[in-house]
CSV table of C-alpha atoms in Angstrom, one decimal:
chain,number,residue,atom,x,y,z
A,1,MET,CA,-0.3,32.6,10.4
A,2,ILE,CA,-1.1,36.0,8.9
A,3,LEU,CA,-1.6,36.3,5.1
A,4,LEU,CA,-0.4,39.3,3.1
A,5,ASP,CA,-3.0,39.5,0.3
A,6,ASN,CA,-2.7,41.7,-2.7
A,7,GLN,CA,-6.3,41.1,-3.7
A,8,SER,CA,-7.9,42.0,-0.3
A,9,THR,CA,-9.3,45.4,0.3
A,10,VAL,CA,-9.7,44.9,4.1
A,11,ASP,CA,-7.7,43.7,7.0
A,12,VAL,CA,-9.7,41.0,8.7
A,13,PHE,CA,-8.7,38.4,11.3
A,14,SER,CA,-10.5,35.3,12.7
A,15,ASN,CA,-7.9,34.5,15.5
A,16,LYS,CA,-8.8,36.6,18.5
A,17,GLY,CA,-5.6,35.4,20.2
A,18,LEU,CA,-3.6,37.7,17.8
A,19,LEU,CA,-5.8,40.8,18.6
A,20,ARG,CA,-6.1,43.0,21.6
A,21,ASP,CA,-9.1,45.2,22.7
A,22,ILE,CA,-11.7,43.6,20.5
A,23,ARG,CA,-14.7,45.9,20.5
A,24,GLN,CA,-17.7,47.1,18.5
A,25,ALA,CA,-16.9,49.3,15.6
A,26,PRO,CA,-19.0,52.5,14.9
A,27,ASN,CA,-19.9,50.9,11.5
A,28,THR,CA,-20.3,47.5,9.8
A,29,CYS,CA,-18.0,45.9,7.2
A,30,ARG,CA,-19.4,43.8,4.4
A,31,ILE,CA,-16.8,41.4,3.1
A,32,SER,CA,-17.2,39.5,-0.2
A,33,CYS,CA,-15.3,36.2,0.0
A,34,ASN,CA,-15.4,32.6,-1.2
A,35,ALA,CA,-18.2,32.0,1.4
A,36,GLY,CA,-20.4,34.7,-0.1
A,37,VAL,CA,-20.9,38.0,1.7
A,38,VAL,CA,-20.2,38.2,5.5
A,39,THR,CA,-20.6,41.1,7.8
A,40,THR,CA,-18.9,42.1,11.0
A,41,ASN,CA,-19.1,45.1,13.3
A,42,LEU,CA,-16.1,44.1,15.5
A,43,ILE,CA,-12.6,45.5,15.4
A,44,GLY,CA,-9.4,44.8,17.3
A,45,ASN,CA,-5.9,46.0,17.6
A,46,LEU,CA,-3.1,43.9,16.1
A,47,PRO,CA,0.1,44.6,18.1
A,48,GLY,CA,2.6,46.6,15.9
A,49,TYR,CA,0.0,47.6,13.4
A,50,PRO,CA,-1.1,51.2,13.6
A,51,VAL,CA,-4.8,50.9,12.8
A,52,PRO,CA,-7.5,48.5,14.0
A,53,VAL,CA,-8.4,45.5,11.9
A,54,TRP,CA,-11.7,43.9,11.4
A,55,TYR,CA,-12.5,40.8,13.5
A,56,HIS,CA,-14.7,38.0,12.2
A,57,PRO,CA,-14.7,35.0,14.6
A,58,GLU,CA,-16.3,32.7,12.0
A,59,GLY,CA,-13.6,33.4,9.4
A,60,ILE,CA,-11.0,31.0,8.3
A,61,ALA,CA,-7.9,33.3,7.9
A,62,ASN,CA,-6.0,36.3,9.3
A,63,ILE,CA,-5.5,38.6,6.3
A,64,LEU,CA,-3.7,41.9,5.9
A,65,SER,CA,-4.4,43.8,2.8
A,66,LEU,CA,-1.2,44.6,1.0
A,67,HIS,CA,-2.8,47.9,-0.2
A,68,ARG,CA,-3.6,48.9,3.4
A,69,VAL,CA,-0.2,47.7,4.8
A,70,LEU,CA,1.5,50.0,2.2
A,71,GLN,CA,-0.4,53.0,3.7
A,72,HIS,CA,1.4,52.5,7.0
A,73,CYS,CA,4.5,50.4,6.5
A,74,ARG,CA,7.4,50.1,4.1
A,75,VAL,CA,7.1,47.0,2.0
A,76,GLN,CA,10.0,45.6,-0.1
A,77,TYR,CA,9.8,42.5,-2.3
A,78,ASP,CA,12.9,40.5,-2.9
A,79,SER,CA,12.5,37.9,-5.7
A,80,GLY,CA,16.2,36.9,-5.4
A,81,GLU,CA,15.8,35.3,-2.1
A,82,ARG,CA,15.0,31.6,-1.7
A,83,GLY,CA,11.3,31.4,-2.6
A,84,ALA,CA,11.1,35.3,-2.6
A,85,ALA,CA,9.7,37.3,0.2
A,86,PHE,CA,7.8,40.5,1.2
A,87,HIS,CA,9.7,42.4,3.9
A,88,VAL,CA,7.4,44.6,6.0
A,89,THR,CA,9.0,47.3,8.1
A,90,ARG,CA,6.7,48.1,11.0
A,91,THR,CA,6.4,51.5,12.6
A,92,ASP,CA,8.7,50.5,15.4
A,93,GLY,CA,11.4,49.6,12.9
A,94,SER,CA,11.1,45.8,13.3
A,95,VAL,CA,10.7,43.7,10.1
A,96,ARG,CA,8.3,40.8,9.4
A,97,ASP,CA,8.9,38.5,6.5
A,98,PHE,CA,6.0,37.1,4.5
A,99,ARG,CA,7.3,34.1,2.6
A,100,PRO,CA,5.3,32.0,0.1
A,101,SER,CA,3.5,28.9,1.3
A,102,VAL,CA,3.5,25.7,-0.8
A,103,SER,CA,0.4,27.0,-2.6
A,104,GLY,CA,2.0,30.4,-3.2
A,105,LEU,CA,0.3,32.6,-0.6
A,106,HIS,CA,2.6,34.9,1.3
A,107,TYR,CA,2.4,34.5,5.0
A,108,CYS,CA,4.1,35.4,8.3
A,109,ASP,CA,4.2,32.5,10.8
A,110,THR,CA,3.1,34.1,14.1
A,111,GLY,CA,4.5,31.1,15.9
A,112,GLU,CA,8.0,32.4,15.2
A,113,PHE,CA,7.5,35.4,17.5
A,114,GLU,CA,6.9,35.1,21.3
A,115,THR,CA,4.9,37.7,23.1
A,116,VAL,CA,5.1,38.4,26.8
A,117,LEU,CA,2.2,40.3,28.2
A,118,VAL,CA,2.5,41.9,31.7
A,119,ASN,CA,-0.4,43.3,33.6
A,120,THR,CA,0.5,45.0,36.9
A,121,VAL,CA,-1.9,45.4,39.8
A,122,ALA,CA,-1.6,49.2,39.5
A,123,GLU,CA,-2.8,49.0,35.8
A,124,LYS,CA,-5.8,46.9,36.8
A,125,GLN,CA,-6.7,49.1,39.8
A,126,GLY,CA,-6.5,52.2,37.5
A,127,ARG,CA,-9.5,50.8,35.5
A,128,TYR,CA,-11.8,50.9,38.5
């Protein structure tokens, strides 16, 4: 699951299965959290999100900062829906809904979306 957090100032993921092209960043990010202060110098690409996110493999959550998402995507909040929801329109026009969990945190269940990744021999040969 991916949390949409209105108190976070960074996008940070712990699940490398959700990211592509994890690599070293040119700088380091210090994150203050419940565990104290952690640092990472790794970033990755979240498919459908226009900028890299921080990757912290020892983290416990996948978090998108609402403030940062608003810089790239349209976000609408509908409190009239069952349980209310944030509707995030991605740059490709698709919409992801972030609904409240039992504890009230808004999340998108990544298990709802299937991804098919295809690598061709020509693509692999082009890297050598």
